[in-house]
Amino acid sequence: MQLWVRRLRRWGPGLGIGLALAALGFAFIRGVQPGAIALFLVGSAIALISWLLGLNWQQRSLRSGATAAGTTALILLLLILLNWGAVRWDRRLDLTEAQLNSLAPESQQVVSKLQQPVTLWFFSAQPDPGLQKLVQLYQRQSPQLRFERVDLQQRPDLAERLGVKDEGDLILEQGDRRQFLVNQAVTPLSEARLTTAIANLQQTAATPLYWLQGHGEPAPEALAAANQALSDRGYTVRPLNLASQLATGNADIPNDAAVVAIAAPERPLLAAEVASLQRYLDRGGRLLVLAPPTTETGLEPLLQPWGLNLDRRSVIDSSSGAIAGFGPEAPLVDRYGNHPITQAFGNGLSFFPKAGAILIEEKPEIQVDPLLISNDRSWAEADLGDTVGFDPARDLRGPLALAAAASRKTGEQEARIVVFGSSQFLQDGLFNQQLNGDVFLNSVGWLSDRQADALSIRPRQSRDRRLLLTGWRATVVTWLSLVIIPLAGFSGAAWLTWQRRKAI
């Protein structure tokens, strides 16, 4: 045994240093690998043990120094292990009350199901810390989400392929499917919007949506932006002419219809068509109605039992309509109802030209909620003449509901209706402005029961915990914290010092 100790004292330092240097050279040439790390640790251990065996442990100073060195080494080793463990098993604990630094459970569920890579393209020359923080929360749940920031000027080919037009555009892409999200410079990306977009890209089965035709409704080309957005989200857009089906004796809504949409008919629907829509709702159907005040829909007998009444007066908002470049007939909305369709909008803006109000009544067994609410300075104008002004005898003072959603249980199914008092916000020039498109797409998503998890995500806000003090209470706190308590501390310290000196 002593022979081995003597040999280790003699040859160990050189052998250990040689192994450590060999490991460093290997790592320099081939990169840091587990084998190189193990070789370096073994060589360092041999050199250290050999050096320790060669010391004279009879000296007291040597023992004290070795004890200090060993303690320091153990502390360093513990810190290294803790750091390695933190990198190896990355875990975060969100201690905020509202979980501001974590994804909602609905988002975690959607992202954890990703089977194929999804790329979020951000076309900007400058990074966005807020966006990067949001994306990192998603990437902690799934490595399938990738984030790429691209300079629009340096990659015009990529911008053309993805249909990017402006600096700050965000595009979500998976395979051959892509979806425009927002312009980060105009409307920062929210968790609800990103989760909804990811869920949309995962849809494999098409969801049919039928646009009712035959009453002077807008041609499909006039709603190209809206229809394209629906197609990007997995919807199949089809026309439906119930009047022509009456001749064949079949005026029923197709069984595969997830949503039936009616946009600004110029002529009232026939009684047989309204009856067909009623049968569709009775079996749990979903109906979307866009009815400006200038149109005659003939849907009043269908909507009134649901507590939804179309007001024939035009909503005027002279205080804010001009902000978006429109006249007073385009109410600007920044107030939204407490509903899955609109709960993630915050105080974002949307505007609805030539809109009418939706008058809501409470009905038994029917849940009715306003979606879009005009401001307090708006009103429903009965006469759009040369001079427009509020007339208490004929007009209705705001705030007014410009859209509403209703639901009712029908057996095991739930029938749903969304009614808008405007249709022009769907036109190509307005659809992508502010939140106009989101209002429509979220409405279709809620009606079709798509994105149920994503639509239920509510924006989280930290609770206001500011302490509001009256004048005299603030004075008391100031004197206590800045004068009385510090003076008491100094006085106590001086008294103790004097007592000790007196005792000596």
Short mmCIF file of C-alpha atoms in Angstrom, two decimals:
data_model
loop_
_atom_site.label_atom_id
_atom_site.label_comp_id
_atom_site.label_asym_id
_atom_site.label_seq_id
_atom_site.Cartn_x
_atom_site.Cartn_y
_atom_site.Cartn_z
CA MET A 1 0.00 0.00 0.00
CA GLN A 2 2.80 2.39 0.91
CA LEU A 3 4.46 1.57 -2.43
CA TRP A 4 1.36 2.67 -4.32
CA VAL A 5 1.18 5.85 -2.25
CA ARG A 6 4.82 6.68 -3.04
CA ARG A 7 4.26 6.01 -6.74
CA LEU A 8 1.13 8.17 -6.72
CA ARG A 9 3.03 10.99 -5.01
CA ARG A 10 5.75 10.77 -7.64
CA TRP A 11 3.84 10.20 -10.86
CA GLY A 12 0.30 11.31 -9.99
CA PRO A 13 0.66 15.08 -10.51
CA GLY A 14 2.14 14.68 -13.97
CA LEU A 15 -0.40 12.04 -14.97
CA GLY A 16 -3.33 14.08 -13.70
CA ILE A 17 -2.18 17.29 -15.35
CA GLY A 18 -1.56 15.40 -18.59
CA LEU A 19 -5.05 13.92 -18.61
CA ALA A 20 -6.60 17.32 -17.88
CA LEU A 21 -4.61 18.97 -20.69
CA ALA A 22 -5.58 16.17 -23.08
CA ALA A 23 -9.24 16.71 -22.20
CA LEU A 24 -8.91 20.45 -22.84
CA GLY A 25 -7.26 19.81 -26.20
CA PHE A 26 -9.98 17.35 -27.20
CA ALA A 27 -12.68 19.83 -26.21
CA PHE A 28 -10.96 22.58 -28.20
CA ILE A 29 -10.81 20.44 -31.35
CA ARG A 30 -14.05 18.41 -31.17
CA GLY A 31 -16.14 20.57 -28.87
CA VAL A 32 -17.25 20.03 -25.30
CA GLN A 33 -18.54 16.47 -24.93
CA PRO A 34 -19.36 14.29 -21.89
CA GLY A 35 -16.22 12.18 -22.43
CA ALA A 36 -13.95 15.21 -22.38
CA ILE A 37 -15.60 16.50 -19.22
CA ALA A 38 -15.18 13.13 -17.49
CA LEU A 39 -11.50 12.90 -18.53
CA PHE A 40 -10.83 16.41 -17.24
CA LEU A 41 -12.46 15.63 -13.88
CA VAL A 42 -10.51 12.36 -13.50
CA GLY A 43 -7.20 14.05 -14.32
CA SER A 44 -7.89 16.91 -11.95
CA ALA A 45 -8.83 14.49 -9.18
CA ILE A 46 -5.61 12.45 -9.64
CA ALA A 47 -3.47 15.59 -9.59
CA LEU A 48 -5.24 16.93 -6.50
CA ILE A 49 -5.01 13.64 -4.56
CA SER A 50 -1.34 13.26 -5.46
CA TRP A 51 -0.61 16.77 -4.27
CA LEU A 52 -2.47 16.24 -1.01
CA LEU A 53 -0.62 12.98 -0.30
CA GLY A 54 2.69 14.76 -0.75
CA LEU A 55 2.00 17.36 1.92
CA ASN A 56 3.26 17.25 5.51
CA TRP A 57 0.07 16.98 7.51
CA GLN A 58 1.91 17.33 10.84
CA GLN A 59 2.08 21.11 10.39
CA ARG A 60 -0.81 22.93 12.07
CA SER A 61 -0.88 25.73 9.51
CA LEU A 62 -1.11 23.18 6.73
CA ARG A 63 -4.05 21.43 8.37
CA SER A 64 -5.88 24.74 8.86
CA GLY A 65 -5.23 25.80 5.29
CA ALA A 66 -6.31 22.43 3.96
CA THR A 67 -9.51 22.61 5.99
CA ALA A 68 -10.29 26.06 4.58
CA ALA A 69 -9.41 24.95 1.07
CA GLY A 70 -11.56 21.85 1.40
CA THR A 71 -14.50 23.86 2.69
CA THR A 72 -14.13 26.32 -0.17
CA ALA A 73 -13.90 23.48 -2.68
CA LEU A 74 -17.04 21.85 -1.30
CA ILE A 75 -18.94 25.14 -1.51
CA LEU A 76 -17.75 25.68 -5.09
CA LEU A 77 -18.71 22.11 -5.97
CA LEU A 78 -22.16 22.62 -4.45
CA LEU A 79 -22.63 25.84 -6.44
CA ILE A 80 -21.51 24.10 -9.63
CA LEU A 81 -23.94 21.23 -9.04
CA LEU A 82 -26.79 23.64 -8.30
CA ASN A 83 -26.05 25.64 -11.46
CA TRP A 84 -25.80 22.48 -13.55
CA GLY A 85 -29.06 21.21 -12.13
CA ALA A 86 -30.78 24.53 -12.82
CA VAL A 87 -29.66 24.37 -16.46
CA ARG A 88 -30.43 20.68 -16.81
CA TRP A 89 -33.89 20.83 -15.21
CA ASP A 90 -35.22 24.27 -16.05
CA ARG A 91 -38.13 25.02 -13.76
CA ARG A 92 -39.82 28.29 -12.89
CA LEU A 93 -42.04 29.20 -9.97
CA ASP A 94 -44.46 32.05 -10.59
CA LEU A 95 -45.21 33.65 -7.23
CA THR A 96 -47.40 36.47 -8.58
CA GLU A 97 -51.00 36.31 -7.40
CA ALA A 98 -52.46 36.58 -10.92
CA GLN A 99 -49.82 34.26 -12.48
CA LEU A 100 -48.60 37.11 -14.69
CA ASN A 101 -45.45 35.23 -15.70
CA SER A 102 -47.14 31.97 -16.71
CA LEU A 103 -49.33 30.77 -19.53
CA ALA A 104 -52.97 30.08 -18.87
CA PRO A 105 -53.84 26.37 -18.50
CA GLU A 106 -55.77 26.58 -21.79
CA SER A 107 -52.65 27.79 -23.62
CA GLN A 108 -50.51 25.10 -22.03
CA GLN A 109 -52.97 22.45 -23.19
CA VAL A 110 -53.01 23.73 -26.78
CA VAL A 111 -49.22 24.08 -27.06
CA SER A 112 -48.44 20.74 -25.42
CA LYS A 113 -50.40 18.97 -28.17
CA LEU A 114 -48.20 20.31 -30.99
CA GLN A 115 -46.92 17.42 -33.11
CA GLN A 116 -45.26 19.44 -35.88
CA PRO A 117 -43.04 22.54 -35.79
CA VAL A 118 -44.80 25.90 -35.82
CA THR A 119 -42.81 29.00 -36.74
CA LEU A 120 -43.65 32.51 -35.61
CA TRP A 121 -42.12 35.02 -38.05
CA PHE A 122 -41.53 38.55 -36.77
CA PHE A 123 -40.56 41.01 -39.50
CA SER A 124 -38.69 43.74 -37.69
CA ALA A 125 -35.16 45.13 -37.65
CA GLN A 126 -35.37 45.70 -33.90
CA PRO A 127 -36.13 43.10 -31.20
CA ASP A 128 -39.24 43.36 -29.06
CA PRO A 129 -38.59 42.32 -25.42
CA GLY A 130 -42.27 41.91 -24.61
CA LEU A 131 -42.84 39.63 -27.60
CA GLN A 132 -39.75 37.58 -26.81
CA LYS A 133 -40.90 37.10 -23.22
CA LEU A 134 -44.31 35.86 -24.41
CA VAL A 135 -42.77 33.44 -26.92
CA GLN A 136 -40.39 32.05 -24.29
CA LEU A 137 -43.38 31.11 -22.14
CA TYR A 138 -44.70 29.02 -25.04
CA GLN A 139 -41.31 27.50 -25.81
CA ARG A 140 -41.03 26.29 -22.22
CA GLN A 141 -44.15 24.21 -22.86
CA SER A 142 -43.13 22.82 -26.24
CA PRO A 143 -39.95 22.95 -28.36
CA GLN A 144 -42.15 22.73 -31.45
CA LEU A 145 -42.76 26.49 -31.40
CA ARG A 146 -39.98 28.37 -33.15
CA PHE A 147 -39.42 32.11 -33.26
CA GLU A 148 -37.62 33.92 -36.08
CA ARG A 149 -37.02 37.67 -36.29
CA VAL A 150 -36.38 38.79 -39.87
CA ASP A 151 -35.31 42.14 -41.29
CA LEU A 152 -37.88 43.00 -43.93
CA GLN A 153 -35.29 44.81 -46.05
CA GLN A 154 -32.83 41.92 -46.04
CA ARG A 155 -35.32 39.12 -46.81
CA PRO A 156 -37.83 40.50 -49.34
CA ASP A 157 -38.18 37.01 -50.85
CA LEU A 158 -39.42 35.57 -47.57
CA ALA A 159 -41.72 38.53 -47.04
CA GLU A 160 -43.24 37.99 -50.48
CA ARG A 161 -43.74 34.27 -49.84
CA LEU A 162 -45.52 34.93 -46.54
CA GLY A 163 -47.53 37.88 -47.84
CA VAL A 164 -45.91 40.39 -45.49
CA LYS A 165 -46.51 44.04 -46.30
CA ASP A 166 -45.45 46.14 -43.32
CA GLU A 167 -42.66 46.31 -40.76
CA GLY A 168 -43.80 44.65 -37.55
CA ASP A 169 -46.07 42.00 -39.12
CA LEU A 170 -46.35 38.68 -37.30
CA ILE A 171 -47.01 35.50 -39.30
CA LEU A 172 -47.64 32.04 -37.87
CA GLU A 173 -46.71 29.18 -40.21
CA GLN A 174 -47.02 25.41 -40.05
CA GLY A 175 -46.24 23.41 -43.15
CA ASP A 176 -48.07 24.96 -46.08
CA ARG A 177 -50.56 26.79 -43.84
CA ARG A 178 -49.97 30.27 -42.51
CA GLN A 179 -51.93 32.94 -40.70
CA PHE A 180 -51.41 36.66 -40.21
CA LEU A 181 -51.62 37.57 -36.53
CA VAL A 182 -51.11 41.28 -35.89
CA ASN A 183 -48.76 44.13 -36.56
CA GLN A 184 -46.76 44.29 -33.37
CA ALA A 185 -46.21 48.03 -33.72
CA VAL A 186 -49.98 48.66 -33.85
CA THR A 187 -51.47 45.96 -31.61
CA PRO A 188 -49.08 43.94 -29.42
CA LEU A 189 -49.56 40.20 -29.66
CA SER A 190 -51.58 38.75 -26.78
CA GLU A 191 -51.61 35.24 -25.35
CA ALA A 192 -55.24 34.69 -26.36
CA ARG A 193 -54.56 35.68 -29.97
CA LEU A 194 -51.46 33.49 -30.29
CA THR A 195 -53.12 30.48 -28.67
CA THR A 196 -56.15 30.88 -30.93
CA ALA A 197 -53.93 31.01 -34.00
CA ILE A 198 -52.01 27.89 -32.95
CA ALA A 199 -55.30 26.06 -32.35
CA ASN A 200 -56.55 27.15 -35.79
CA LEU A 201 -53.52 25.66 -37.53
CA GLN A 202 -54.16 22.30 -35.84
CA GLN A 203 -57.62 21.95 -37.35
CA THR A 204 -57.59 19.09 -39.84
CA ALA A 205 -61.30 18.73 -40.62
CA ALA A 206 -62.94 21.60 -42.47
CA THR A 207 -65.80 23.40 -40.74
CA PRO A 208 -68.59 24.43 -43.16
CA LEU A 209 -69.95 27.98 -42.98
CA TYR A 210 -72.86 28.93 -45.25
CA TRP A 211 -73.53 32.47 -46.47
CA LEU A 212 -77.22 32.91 -47.18
CA GLN A 213 -77.86 34.24 -50.71
CA GLY A 214 -80.82 35.34 -52.82
CA HIS A 215 -81.83 38.59 -51.08
CA GLY A 216 -79.30 41.07 -52.42
CA GLU A 217 -76.55 40.11 -49.97
CA PRO A 218 -72.99 41.26 -50.77
CA ALA A 219 -71.23 39.19 -53.39
CA PRO A 220 -68.51 36.84 -52.10
CA GLU A 221 -65.90 39.04 -53.79
CA ALA A 222 -66.88 41.96 -51.54
CA LEU A 223 -66.03 39.86 -48.48
CA ALA A 224 -62.83 38.37 -49.90
CA ALA A 225 -60.70 39.30 -46.88
CA ALA A 226 -63.18 37.79 -44.43
CA ASN A 227 -63.60 34.62 -46.48
CA GLN A 228 -59.84 34.24 -46.88
CA ALA A 229 -59.38 34.59 -43.13
CA LEU A 230 -62.01 31.91 -42.60
CA SER A 231 -60.29 29.58 -45.08
CA ASP A 232 -56.94 30.13 -43.35
CA ARG A 233 -58.57 28.96 -40.12
CA GLY A 234 -59.96 25.75 -41.55
CA TYR A 235 -63.47 26.84 -42.54
CA THR A 236 -65.11 25.88 -45.81
CA VAL A 237 -67.15 28.82 -47.09
CA ARG A 238 -70.22 27.89 -49.15
CA PRO A 239 -73.25 29.77 -50.54
CA LEU A 240 -76.76 28.78 -49.47
CA ASN A 241 -79.86 29.78 -51.43
CA LEU A 242 -82.90 28.58 -49.50
CA ALA A 243 -85.32 30.27 -51.90
CA SER A 244 -84.12 28.15 -54.81
CA GLN A 245 -84.42 25.02 -52.68
CA LEU A 246 -88.09 25.77 -52.01
CA ALA A 247 -88.91 24.78 -55.59
CA THR A 248 -87.49 21.31 -54.93
CA GLY A 249 -89.42 20.98 -51.69
CA ASN A 250 -86.28 20.98 -49.54
CA ALA A 251 -85.78 24.22 -47.64
CA ASP A 252 -83.87 22.77 -44.71
CA ILE A 253 -80.42 23.91 -43.65
CA PRO A 254 -77.71 21.33 -44.54
CA ASN A 255 -76.91 19.00 -41.67
CA ASP A 256 -73.19 19.76 -41.85
CA ALA A 257 -73.69 23.52 -41.41
CA ALA A 258 -71.59 24.63 -38.43
CA VAL A 259 -72.67 28.26 -38.93
CA VAL A 260 -75.22 29.99 -41.14
CA ALA A 261 -74.41 33.65 -41.81
CA ILE A 262 -76.72 36.35 -43.13
CA ALA A 263 -75.09 39.61 -44.23
CA ALA A 264 -77.12 42.74 -45.05
CA PRO A 265 -80.00 41.35 -47.13
CA GLU A 266 -81.65 44.04 -49.25
CA ARG A 267 -84.97 42.19 -49.32
CA PRO A 268 -86.77 40.42 -46.46
CA LEU A 269 -86.45 36.68 -46.15
CA LEU A 270 -89.48 34.60 -47.08
CA ALA A 271 -91.57 33.16 -44.28
CA ALA A 272 -90.54 29.64 -45.36
CA GLU A 273 -86.88 30.62 -45.10
CA VAL A 274 -87.38 32.04 -41.61
CA ALA A 275 -89.15 28.81 -40.64
CA SER A 276 -86.19 26.81 -41.97
CA LEU A 277 -83.81 28.88 -39.85
CA GLN A 278 -86.08 28.32 -36.85
CA ARG A 279 -85.94 24.55 -37.32
CA TYR A 280 -82.17 24.82 -37.64
CA LEU A 281 -81.92 26.65 -34.32
CA ASP A 282 -84.30 24.21 -32.65
CA ARG A 283 -81.85 21.40 -33.34
CA GLY A 284 -78.94 23.37 -31.88
CA GLY A 285 -77.90 25.43 -34.90
CA ARG A 286 -75.67 28.51 -34.92
CA LEU A 287 -76.72 31.73 -36.66
CA LEU A 288 -74.73 34.87 -37.49
CA VAL A 289 -76.74 37.95 -38.51
CA LEU A 290 -75.27 41.22 -39.81
CA ALA A 291 -78.18 43.63 -40.17
CA PRO A 292 -77.54 47.35 -40.76
CA PRO A 293 -80.47 49.64 -39.89
CA THR A 294 -81.08 50.37 -43.58
CA THR A 295 -81.95 46.74 -44.41
CA GLU A 296 -85.19 44.78 -44.12
CA THR A 297 -84.28 41.30 -42.97
CA GLY A 298 -87.63 39.83 -42.06
CA LEU A 299 -85.87 38.10 -39.15
CA GLU A 300 -87.71 39.95 -36.40
CA PRO A 301 -90.05 37.00 -35.61
CA LEU A 302 -86.99 34.79 -35.27
CA LEU A 303 -84.83 37.13 -33.15
CA GLN A 304 -87.37 38.69 -30.80
CA PRO A 305 -88.05 35.48 -28.82
CA TRP A 306 -84.31 35.44 -28.12
CA GLY A 307 -84.41 38.93 -26.60
CA LEU A 308 -82.71 40.47 -29.66
CA ASN A 309 -84.42 43.44 -31.29
CA LEU A 310 -83.02 45.25 -34.33
CA ASP A 311 -83.35 49.01 -33.91
CA ARG A 312 -84.04 50.90 -37.14
CA ARG A 313 -82.24 54.06 -36.02
CA SER A 314 -78.61 54.77 -36.97
CA VAL A 315 -76.05 55.10 -34.20
CA ILE A 316 -74.26 58.47 -34.23
CA ASP A 317 -70.96 59.14 -32.49
CA SER A 318 -69.65 62.59 -33.35
CA SER A 319 -67.02 62.48 -30.59
CA SER A 320 -64.89 59.60 -31.86
CA GLY A 321 -65.89 58.59 -35.37
CA ALA A 322 -63.61 61.20 -36.93
CA ILE A 323 -60.56 59.67 -35.23
CA ALA A 324 -60.60 56.73 -37.65
CA GLY A 325 -61.17 59.01 -40.63
CA PHE A 326 -64.94 58.46 -40.77
CA GLY A 327 -67.88 60.65 -40.03
CA PRO A 328 -70.22 60.45 -37.06
CA GLU A 329 -71.98 57.43 -38.62
CA ALA A 330 -69.01 55.19 -37.75
CA PRO A 331 -69.06 54.60 -33.98
CA LEU A 332 -65.66 53.84 -32.52
CA VAL A 333 -65.81 51.09 -29.90
CA ASP A 334 -63.39 50.57 -27.02
CA ARG A 335 -65.84 48.98 -24.58
CA TYR A 336 -66.69 45.31 -24.84
CA GLY A 337 -69.01 42.96 -23.02
CA ASN A 338 -67.96 40.20 -20.67
CA HIS A 339 -68.14 37.36 -23.17
CA PRO A 340 -65.70 34.77 -24.57
CA ILE A 341 -65.83 36.54 -27.94
CA THR A 342 -64.58 39.88 -26.65
CA GLN A 343 -63.00 39.28 -23.25
CA ALA A 344 -59.43 39.40 -24.60
CA PHE A 345 -59.86 42.75 -26.38
CA GLY A 346 -59.18 44.97 -23.36
CA ASN A 347 -59.61 48.56 -24.49
CA GLY A 348 -58.63 47.89 -28.11
CA LEU A 349 -60.40 49.76 -30.88
CA SER A 350 -62.90 48.67 -33.51
CA PHE A 351 -65.29 50.71 -35.59
CA PHE A 352 -68.58 49.94 -37.31
CA PRO A 353 -69.81 52.24 -40.08
CA LYS A 354 -73.56 52.71 -40.51
CA ALA A 355 -74.44 50.64 -37.47
CA GLY A 356 -77.75 50.16 -35.74
CA ALA A 357 -78.34 49.30 -32.11
CA ILE A 358 -79.33 45.90 -30.75
CA LEU A 359 -81.96 46.30 -28.05
CA ILE A 360 -81.66 43.50 -25.51
CA GLU A 361 -84.49 42.00 -23.47
CA GLU A 362 -84.21 39.43 -20.73
CA LYS A 363 -85.85 36.15 -21.66
CA PRO A 364 -86.27 33.02 -19.53
CA GLU A 365 -83.75 30.24 -20.21
CA ILE A 366 -81.84 32.46 -22.67
CA GLN A 367 -78.44 34.03 -21.96
CA VAL A 368 -78.02 37.33 -23.80
CA ASP A 369 -74.85 39.44 -23.58
CA PRO A 370 -73.83 42.68 -25.31
CA LEU A 371 -70.59 42.42 -27.27
CA LEU A 372 -69.86 45.92 -28.58
CA ILE A 373 -70.86 48.98 -26.56
CA SER A 374 -70.79 52.56 -27.84
CA ASN A 375 -69.68 55.42 -25.61
CA ASP A 376 -71.86 57.63 -23.44
CA ARG A 377 -71.94 60.45 -26.01
CA SER A 378 -73.49 58.34 -28.76
CA TRP A 379 -77.15 58.04 -29.61
CA ALA A 380 -79.51 56.27 -32.03
CA GLU A 381 -80.65 58.88 -34.59
CA ALA A 382 -84.12 58.51 -36.08
CA ASP A 383 -83.69 61.10 -38.86
CA LEU A 384 -80.43 61.39 -40.80
CA GLY A 385 -81.25 64.73 -42.38
CA ASP A 386 -79.07 67.73 -43.12
CA THR A 387 -78.76 68.56 -39.44
CA VAL A 388 -78.08 65.74 -37.02
CA GLY A 389 -78.67 66.24 -33.33
CA PHE A 390 -80.06 64.40 -30.38
CA ASP A 391 -83.85 64.65 -30.07
CA PRO A 392 -85.08 63.21 -26.76
CA ALA A 393 -88.52 62.60 -28.25
CA ARG A 394 -87.32 60.39 -31.10
CA ASP A 395 -83.74 59.36 -30.44
CA LEU A 396 -82.20 56.94 -27.95
CA ARG A 397 -79.28 58.04 -25.78
CA GLY A 398 -76.20 55.79 -25.50
CA PRO A 399 -74.36 53.75 -24.51
CA LEU A 400 -75.85 51.27 -26.96
CA ALA A 401 -75.12 47.67 -27.86
CA LEU A 402 -73.93 47.38 -31.48
CA ALA A 403 -73.72 43.58 -31.30
CA ALA A 404 -75.02 40.88 -28.97
CA ALA A 405 -74.71 37.14 -28.44
CA ALA A 406 -77.42 34.79 -27.22
CA SER A 407 -77.47 31.11 -26.32
CA ARG A 408 -80.18 28.63 -25.34
CA LYS A 409 -80.20 24.97 -24.43
CA THR A 410 -82.09 22.78 -26.89
CA GLY A 411 -81.95 19.26 -25.51
CA GLU A 412 -78.34 18.10 -25.49
CA GLN A 413 -77.28 20.88 -27.88
CA GLU A 414 -76.94 24.62 -27.36
CA ALA A 415 -78.29 26.96 -30.01
CA ARG A 416 -76.42 30.24 -30.45
CA ILE A 417 -76.99 33.53 -32.23
CA VAL A 418 -74.70 36.51 -32.78
CA VAL A 419 -76.25 39.69 -34.18
CA PHE A 420 -74.37 42.75 -35.46
CA GLY A 421 -76.01 46.05 -36.28
CA SER A 422 -73.46 46.63 -39.04
CA SER A 423 -72.00 44.74 -41.99
CA GLN A 424 -69.63 47.24 -43.60
CA PHE A 425 -66.84 46.42 -41.15
CA LEU A 426 -66.41 43.14 -43.08
CA GLN A 427 -65.55 44.86 -46.35
CA ASP A 428 -62.02 44.35 -47.60
CA GLY A 429 -60.81 47.86 -46.78
CA LEU A 430 -62.02 47.66 -43.17
CA PHE A 431 -61.72 44.01 -42.19
CA ASN A 432 -58.05 44.17 -41.19
CA GLN A 433 -58.37 47.52 -39.41
CA GLN A 434 -57.84 47.41 -35.64
CA LEU A 435 -59.99 44.64 -34.07
CA ASN A 436 -62.68 44.49 -36.77
CA GLY A 437 -61.53 41.15 -38.13
CA ASP A 438 -61.02 39.70 -34.66
CA VAL A 439 -64.58 40.54 -33.65
CA PHE A 440 -65.92 38.65 -36.66
CA LEU A 441 -63.56 35.66 -36.44
CA ASN A 442 -64.05 35.23 -32.70
CA SER A 443 -67.80 35.34 -33.25
CA VAL A 444 -67.60 32.58 -35.84
CA GLY A 445 -65.26 30.62 -33.57
CA TRP A 446 -67.68 30.86 -30.66
CA LEU A 447 -70.66 29.93 -32.82
CA SER A 448 -68.91 26.89 -34.30
CA ASP A 449 -67.52 25.79 -30.91
CA ARG A 450 -64.04 26.10 -32.33
CA GLN A 451 -61.17 27.47 -30.18
CA ALA A 452 -63.26 27.06 -27.04
CA ASP A 453 -60.15 26.84 -24.87
CA ALA A 454 -58.42 29.81 -26.48
CA LEU A 455 -61.50 32.03 -26.36
CA SER A 456 -61.83 31.41 -22.62
CA ILE A 457 -58.43 32.95 -21.87
CA ARG A 458 -58.92 36.16 -19.96
CA PRO A 459 -56.26 38.88 -19.87
CA ARG A 460 -54.58 38.81 -16.47
CA GLN A 461 -53.82 41.99 -14.62
CA SER A 462 -52.02 42.58 -11.37
CA ARG A 463 -54.21 43.71 -8.50
CA ASP A 464 -53.89 47.34 -7.53
CA ARG A 465 -52.43 47.24 -4.03
CA ARG A 466 -51.61 50.90 -3.64
CA LEU A 467 -52.27 52.23 -0.14
CA LEU A 468 -54.21 55.47 -0.32
CA LEU A 469 -53.65 57.62 2.78
CA THR A 470 -55.39 60.75 3.92
CA GLY A 471 -53.31 63.84 4.62
CA TRP A 472 -52.86 63.37 8.36
CA ARG A 473 -52.15 59.64 8.02
CA ALA A 474 -49.46 60.34 5.44
CA THR A 475 -47.93 62.88 7.85
CA VAL A 476 -47.92 60.32 10.68
CA VAL A 477 -46.25 57.68 8.47
CA THR A 478 -43.62 60.20 7.33
CA TRP A 479 -42.72 61.26 10.87
CA LEU A 480 -42.64 57.67 12.13
CA SER A 481 -40.45 56.33 9.31
CA LEU A 482 -38.08 59.29 8.87
CA VAL A 483 -37.81 60.79 12.37
CA ILE A 484 -39.25 58.91 15.34
CA ILE A 485 -38.15 55.32 14.60
CA PRO A 486 -34.58 56.26 13.47
CA LEU A 487 -34.22 58.61 16.47
CA ALA A 488 -35.40 55.86 18.82
CA GLY A 489 -32.83 53.49 17.35
CA PHE A 490 -29.96 55.94 17.72
CA SER A 491 -31.09 56.81 21.25
CA GLY A 492 -31.21 53.16 22.27
CA ALA A 493 -27.76 52.53 20.84
CA ALA A 494 -26.33 55.57 22.65
CA TRP A 495 -27.92 54.49 25.94
CA LEU A 496 -26.48 50.97 25.66
CA THR A 497 -23.03 52.37 24.89
CA TRP A 498 -23.21 54.68 27.89
CA GLN A 499 -24.33 51.82 30.16
CA ARG A 500 -21.40 49.64 29.07
CA ARG A 501 -18.88 52.39 29.66
CA LYS A 502 -20.44 53.10 33.04
CA ALA A 503 -20.15 49.45 34.00
CA ILE A 504 -16.46 49.46 33.11
#
